[in-house]
Tab-separated table of C-alpha atoms in Angstrom:
chain	number	residue	atom	x	y	z
F	6	GLY	CA	-68.155	-162.953	-45.837
F	7	GLN	CA	-65.881	-165.833	-44.991
F	8	GLN	CA	-66.212	-167.085	-41.423
F	9	LEU	CA	-63.246	-168.357	-39.459
F	10	ASN	CA	-64.178	-170.038	-36.209
F	11	GLN	CA	-61.539	-169.617	-33.558
F	12	SER	CA	-61.606	-171.480	-30.267
F	13	PRO	CA	-61.540	-171.204	-27.431
F	14	GLN	CA	-62.863	-167.657	-27.171
F	15	SER	CA	-60.902	-167.097	-23.961
F	16	MET	CA	-58.470	-168.962	-21.750
F	17	PHE	CA	-57.295	-168.462	-18.198
F	18	ILE	CA	-54.188	-170.473	-17.393
F	19	GLN	CA	-51.459	-170.698	-14.772
F	20	GLU	CA	-47.980	-169.516	-15.641
F	21	GLY	CA	-45.928	-172.429	-16.942
F	22	GLU	CA	-48.857	-174.281	-18.508
F	23	ASP	CA	-49.072	-175.093	-22.191
F	24	VAL	CA	-51.762	-173.504	-24.367
F	25	SER	CA	-53.556	-174.802	-27.458
F	26	MET	CA	-55.949	-172.948	-29.716
F	27	ASN	CA	-57.325	-173.578	-33.167
F	28	CYS	CA	-59.001	-172.010	-36.140
F	29	THR	CA	-61.399	-173.738	-38.530
F	30	SER	CA	-63.027	-172.796	-41.794
F	31	SER	CA	-65.628	-174.223	-44.134
F	32	SER	CA	-63.340	-173.333	-47.064
F	33	ILE	CA	-59.878	-174.472	-48.080
F	34	PHE	CA	-57.098	-171.975	-47.444
F	35	ASN	CA	-53.680	-171.608	-49.074
F	36	THR	CA	-52.060	-169.595	-46.309
F	37	TRP	CA	-52.535	-169.330	-42.566
F	38	LEU	CA	-51.115	-166.578	-40.384
F	39	TRP	CA	-51.138	-166.264	-36.602
F	40	TYR	CA	-51.040	-162.851	-34.905
F	41	LYS	CA	-50.874	-161.542	-31.331
F	42	GLN	CA	-52.506	-158.261	-30.393
F	43	ASP	CA	-51.768	-156.349	-27.200
F	44	PRO	CA	-54.287	-153.776	-25.897
F	45	GLY	CA	-54.206	-150.571	-27.922
F	46	GLU	CA	-51.741	-151.973	-30.441
F	47	GLY	CA	-51.863	-153.409	-33.925
F	48	PRO	CA	-51.547	-157.174	-34.487
F	49	VAL	CA	-48.012	-158.541	-34.613
F	50	LEU	CA	-47.219	-161.469	-36.884
F	51	LEU	CA	-46.111	-164.601	-35.010
F	52	ILE	CA	-46.029	-167.414	-37.549
F	53	ALA	CA	-46.866	-167.863	-41.240
F	54	LEU	CA	-47.806	-171.234	-42.801
F	55	TYR	CA	-47.857	-171.936	-46.528
F	56	LYS	CA	-48.275	-175.698	-47.047
F	57	ALA	CA	-50.721	-178.308	-45.785
F	58	GLY	CA	-49.146	-180.250	-42.933
F	59	GLU	CA	-46.472	-177.605	-42.340
F	60	LEU	CA	-45.309	-177.325	-38.749
F	61	THR	CA	-43.425	-174.129	-37.853
F	62	SER	CA	-41.970	-172.889	-34.584
F	63	ASN	CA	-41.086	-169.458	-33.291
F	64	GLY	CA	-39.497	-169.818	-29.860
F	65	ARG	CA	-42.114	-171.302	-27.540
F	66	LEU	CA	-44.799	-171.016	-30.207
F	67	THR	CA	-45.597	-173.787	-32.677
F	68	ALA	CA	-48.247	-173.613	-35.373
F	69	GLN	CA	-49.503	-176.198	-37.840
F	70	PHE	CA	-51.298	-175.959	-41.169
F	71	GLY	CA	-53.994	-178.662	-41.029
F	72	ILE	CA	-53.802	-181.403	-43.654
F	73	THR	CA	-57.402	-180.769	-44.724
F	74	ARG	CA	-56.355	-177.129	-45.381
F	75	LYS	CA	-59.470	-176.048	-43.470
F	76	ASP	CA	-57.822	-175.571	-40.096
F	77	SER	CA	-54.753	-174.418	-38.243
F	78	PHE	CA	-53.464	-174.794	-34.708
F	79	LEU	CA	-51.294	-172.711	-32.406
F	80	ASN	CA	-49.544	-174.037	-29.323
F	81	ILE	CA	-47.660	-172.031	-26.700
F	82	SER	CA	-45.428	-173.973	-24.353
F	83	ALA	CA	-44.521	-172.977	-20.793
F	84	SER	CA	-46.615	-169.805	-20.805
F	85	ILE	CA	-45.277	-166.630	-19.195
F	86	PRO	CA	-47.078	-163.421	-18.169
F	87	SER	CA	-46.059	-161.553	-21.328
F	88	ASP	CA	-48.013	-164.098	-23.413
F	89	VAL	CA	-51.176	-162.290	-22.314
F	90	GLY	CA	-53.092	-160.842	-25.244
F	91	ILE	CA	-55.485	-161.731	-28.020
F	92	TYR	CA	-54.376	-164.261	-30.623
F	93	PHE	CA	-55.868	-164.106	-34.098
F	94	CYS	CA	-55.702	-166.518	-36.967
F	95	ALA	CA	-55.989	-165.277	-40.542
F	96	GLY	CA	-56.471	-167.334	-43.693
F	97	ARG	CA	-56.095	-166.673	-47.407
F	98	ARG	CA	-57.944	-168.698	-50.044
F	99	GLY	CA	-56.218	-167.121	-53.017
F	100	GLY	CA	-55.658	-163.605	-54.265
F	101	ASN	CA	-54.870	-160.877	-51.785
F	102	GLN	CA	-57.631	-161.058	-49.189
F	103	PHE	CA	-57.132	-162.467	-45.718
F	104	TYR	CA	-60.026	-163.395	-43.428
F	105	PHE	CA	-59.550	-163.094	-39.689
F	106	GLY	CA	-60.901	-165.154	-36.824
F	107	THR	CA	-62.593	-163.487	-33.854
F	108	GLY	CA	-59.629	-164.105	-31.581
F	109	THR	CA	-58.669	-166.065	-28.476
F	110	SER	CA	-58.098	-163.961	-25.379
F	111	LEU	CA	-55.319	-165.402	-23.223
F	112	THR	CA	-54.850	-164.552	-19.547
F	113	VAL	CA	-51.827	-165.954	-17.716
F	114	ILE	CA	-52.073	-166.069	-13.947
F	115	PRO	CA	-48.675	-165.744	-12.237
V	16	ASN	CA	-37.143	-147.898	-40.167
V	17	ALA	CA	-40.569	-147.030	-38.711
V	18	GLY	CA	-42.583	-149.762	-40.464
V	19	VAL	CA	-46.252	-148.796	-40.833
V	20	THR	CA	-47.347	-145.500	-39.294
V	21	GLN	CA	-50.891	-144.205	-38.924
V	22	THR	CA	-52.294	-140.810	-37.999
V	23	PRO	CA	-54.227	-139.728	-36.068
V	24	LYS	CA	-54.269	-142.142	-33.117
V	25	PHE	CA	-57.685	-140.974	-31.955
V	26	ARG	CA	-60.508	-138.945	-33.512
V	27	ILE	CA	-64.067	-138.028	-32.648
V	28	LEU	CA	-66.317	-137.077	-35.555
V	29	LYS	CA	-69.862	-135.791	-35.696
V	30	ILE	CA	-72.335	-137.577	-37.948
V	31	GLY	CA	-71.968	-136.345	-41.518
V	32	GLN	CA	-68.426	-135.029	-41.131
V	33	SER	CA	-65.601	-136.292	-43.300
V	34	MET	CA	-62.002	-137.168	-42.577
V	35	THR	CA	-58.957	-138.907	-43.972
V	36	LEU	CA	-57.001	-141.540	-42.079
V	37	GLN	CA	-53.357	-141.494	-43.081
V	38	CYS	CA	-51.120	-144.536	-43.534
V	39	THR	CA	-47.477	-144.617	-44.564
V	40	GLN	CA	-45.013	-147.495	-44.840
V	41	ASP	CA	-41.254	-147.300	-45.361
V	42	MET	CA	-40.604	-150.948	-46.233
V	43	ASN	CA	-41.111	-150.493	-49.993
V	44	HIS	CA	-44.045	-152.896	-49.862
V	45	ASN	CA	-46.303	-153.045	-52.888
V	46	TYR	CA	-49.365	-154.350	-51.068
V	47	MET	CA	-51.290	-152.213	-48.585
V	48	TYR	CA	-54.549	-152.845	-46.746
V	49	TRP	CA	-57.147	-151.128	-44.589
V	50	TYR	CA	-59.032	-153.100	-41.940
V	51	ARG	CA	-61.572	-152.199	-39.314
V	52	GLN	CA	-61.867	-153.962	-35.974
V	53	ASP	CA	-65.065	-153.747	-33.980
V	54	PRO	CA	-65.073	-154.593	-30.235
V	55	GLY	CA	-64.550	-158.302	-29.591
V	56	MET	CA	-64.264	-159.050	-33.282
V	57	GLY	CA	-61.609	-159.920	-35.772
V	58	LEU	CA	-60.427	-157.611	-38.523
V	59	LYS	CA	-62.480	-157.045	-41.646
V	60	LEU	CA	-60.880	-155.863	-44.883
V	61	ILE	CA	-62.180	-152.537	-46.217
V	62	TYR	CA	-59.922	-151.891	-49.229
V	63	TYR	CA	-56.558	-152.999	-50.461
V	64	SER	CA	-53.989	-151.989	-53.050
V	65	VAL	CA	-51.466	-154.088	-54.979
V	66	GLY	CA	-49.447	-151.104	-56.115
V	67	ALA	CA	-49.530	-147.399	-56.862
V	68	GLY	CA	-52.643	-146.523	-58.855
V	69	ILE	CA	-54.388	-149.867	-58.195
V	70	THR	CA	-57.028	-150.362	-55.507
V	71	ASP	CA	-59.771	-152.909	-54.933
V	72	LYS	CA	-62.684	-153.450	-52.570
V	73	GLY	CA	-62.498	-155.808	-49.631
V	74	GLU	CA	-65.263	-157.283	-47.535
V	75	VAL	CA	-66.771	-154.030	-46.115
V	76	PRO	CA	-66.025	-151.116	-48.498
V	77	ASN	CA	-69.289	-149.166	-48.231
V	78	GLY	CA	-68.859	-145.650	-46.849
V	79	TYR	CA	-65.111	-145.506	-47.577
V	80	ASN	CA	-62.811	-144.465	-50.386
V	81	VAL	CA	-59.102	-144.951	-50.953
V	82	SER	CA	-56.373	-143.785	-53.287
V	83	ARG	CA	-52.795	-144.918	-53.861
V	84	SER	CA	-50.712	-142.314	-55.646
V	85	THR	CA	-47.371	-143.479	-54.195
V	86	THR	CA	-45.931	-146.774	-52.969
V	87	GLU	CA	-45.579	-145.371	-49.455
V	88	ASP	CA	-49.020	-143.846	-48.790
V	89	PHE	CA	-52.502	-145.331	-48.684
V	90	PRO	CA	-55.044	-142.891	-47.189
V	91	LEU	CA	-58.582	-143.955	-46.252
V	92	ARG	CA	-61.377	-141.413	-46.709
V	93	LEU	CA	-64.688	-141.287	-44.862
V	94	GLU	CA	-67.012	-138.886	-46.674
V	95	LEU	CA	-70.183	-138.858	-44.540
V	96	ALA	CA	-69.369	-140.331	-41.153
V	97	ALA	CA	-72.016	-142.564	-39.567
V	98	PRO	CA	-72.170	-144.125	-36.071
V	99	SER	CA	-71.704	-147.551	-37.689
V	100	GLN	CA	-68.188	-146.436	-38.658
V	101	THR	CA	-67.135	-146.172	-35.017
V	102	SER	CA	-64.277	-148.660	-34.895
V	103	VAL	CA	-60.524	-149.085	-34.721
V	104	TYR	CA	-58.896	-148.836	-38.139
V	105	PHE	CA	-55.670	-150.636	-38.974
V	106	CYS	CA	-53.459	-150.203	-41.986
V	107	ALA	CA	-51.129	-153.009	-43.047
V	108	SER	CA	-48.575	-153.683	-45.758
V	109	SER	CA	-46.859	-156.709	-47.265
V	110	GLY	CA	-44.180	-157.388	-49.829
V	111	THR	CA	-44.271	-159.212	-53.141
V	112	SER	CA	-41.186	-161.416	-52.951
V	113	GLY	CA	-40.362	-164.329	-50.713
V	114	ARG	CA	-42.999	-164.694	-48.012
V	115	ALA	CA	-45.157	-162.070	-49.680
V	116	HIS	CA	-48.334	-162.476	-47.679
V	117	GLU	CA	-46.919	-161.639	-44.268
V	118	GLN	CA	-48.774	-158.473	-43.361
V	119	TYR	CA	-47.313	-155.901	-40.987
V	120	PHE	CA	-49.737	-153.648	-39.145
V	121	GLY	CA	-49.694	-150.066	-37.946
V	122	PRO	CA	-50.758	-149.088	-34.413
V	123	GLY	CA	-54.319	-148.177	-35.393
V	124	THR	CA	-56.656	-145.179	-35.395
V	125	ARG	CA	-59.525	-145.221	-32.896
V	126	LEU	CA	-62.511	-143.428	-34.427
V	127	THR	CA	-65.737	-142.498	-32.678
V	128	VAL	CA	-68.698	-141.068	-34.600
V	129	THR	CA	-71.390	-139.403	-32.497
């Protein structure tokens, strides 16, 4: 199946720091989604991207659709304890199937 | 407006048993999906449906069956449970207008097969 490489695998940061993570693919995607998953819960949609180069914000979160269409980036500014969780990227080449990355686990140290 | 609901939350099955995981959405979404998530991994698509009466295989369909008789419900059937099906199962739905591919997930069903 399609492989999405997400990095870093885990991050430990101090409260107030900025966070960057990315997702890369060997294939071109038409849509990128970013999700956050808390323990024992389903993923919650954070940001959706539909065009190459698109930059979209949701509060302290900003995501970008890479211009090569093979990658996407998520930044979190001024992290707070409730940002803790696992962040997943998901990409769609066409049709109705999304492929998910393996996740970035974020720990925020107060 | 409950969104996507799944039952049960937890289940333990013996090898060879069968069960149905239930999924219901109240957002009038046409698209529905079943994923499985293994520990430390991302989600893998099992089956999906683009509307009542239409289903299609995803990346890992073997050992599962689905049906879609109504817009709201999309049950997932395991006929002969195997240890390899121990996982957390998530149902999701998305609309067909506007930002159609934004999937909304249920809380998951944690299944253990022993």
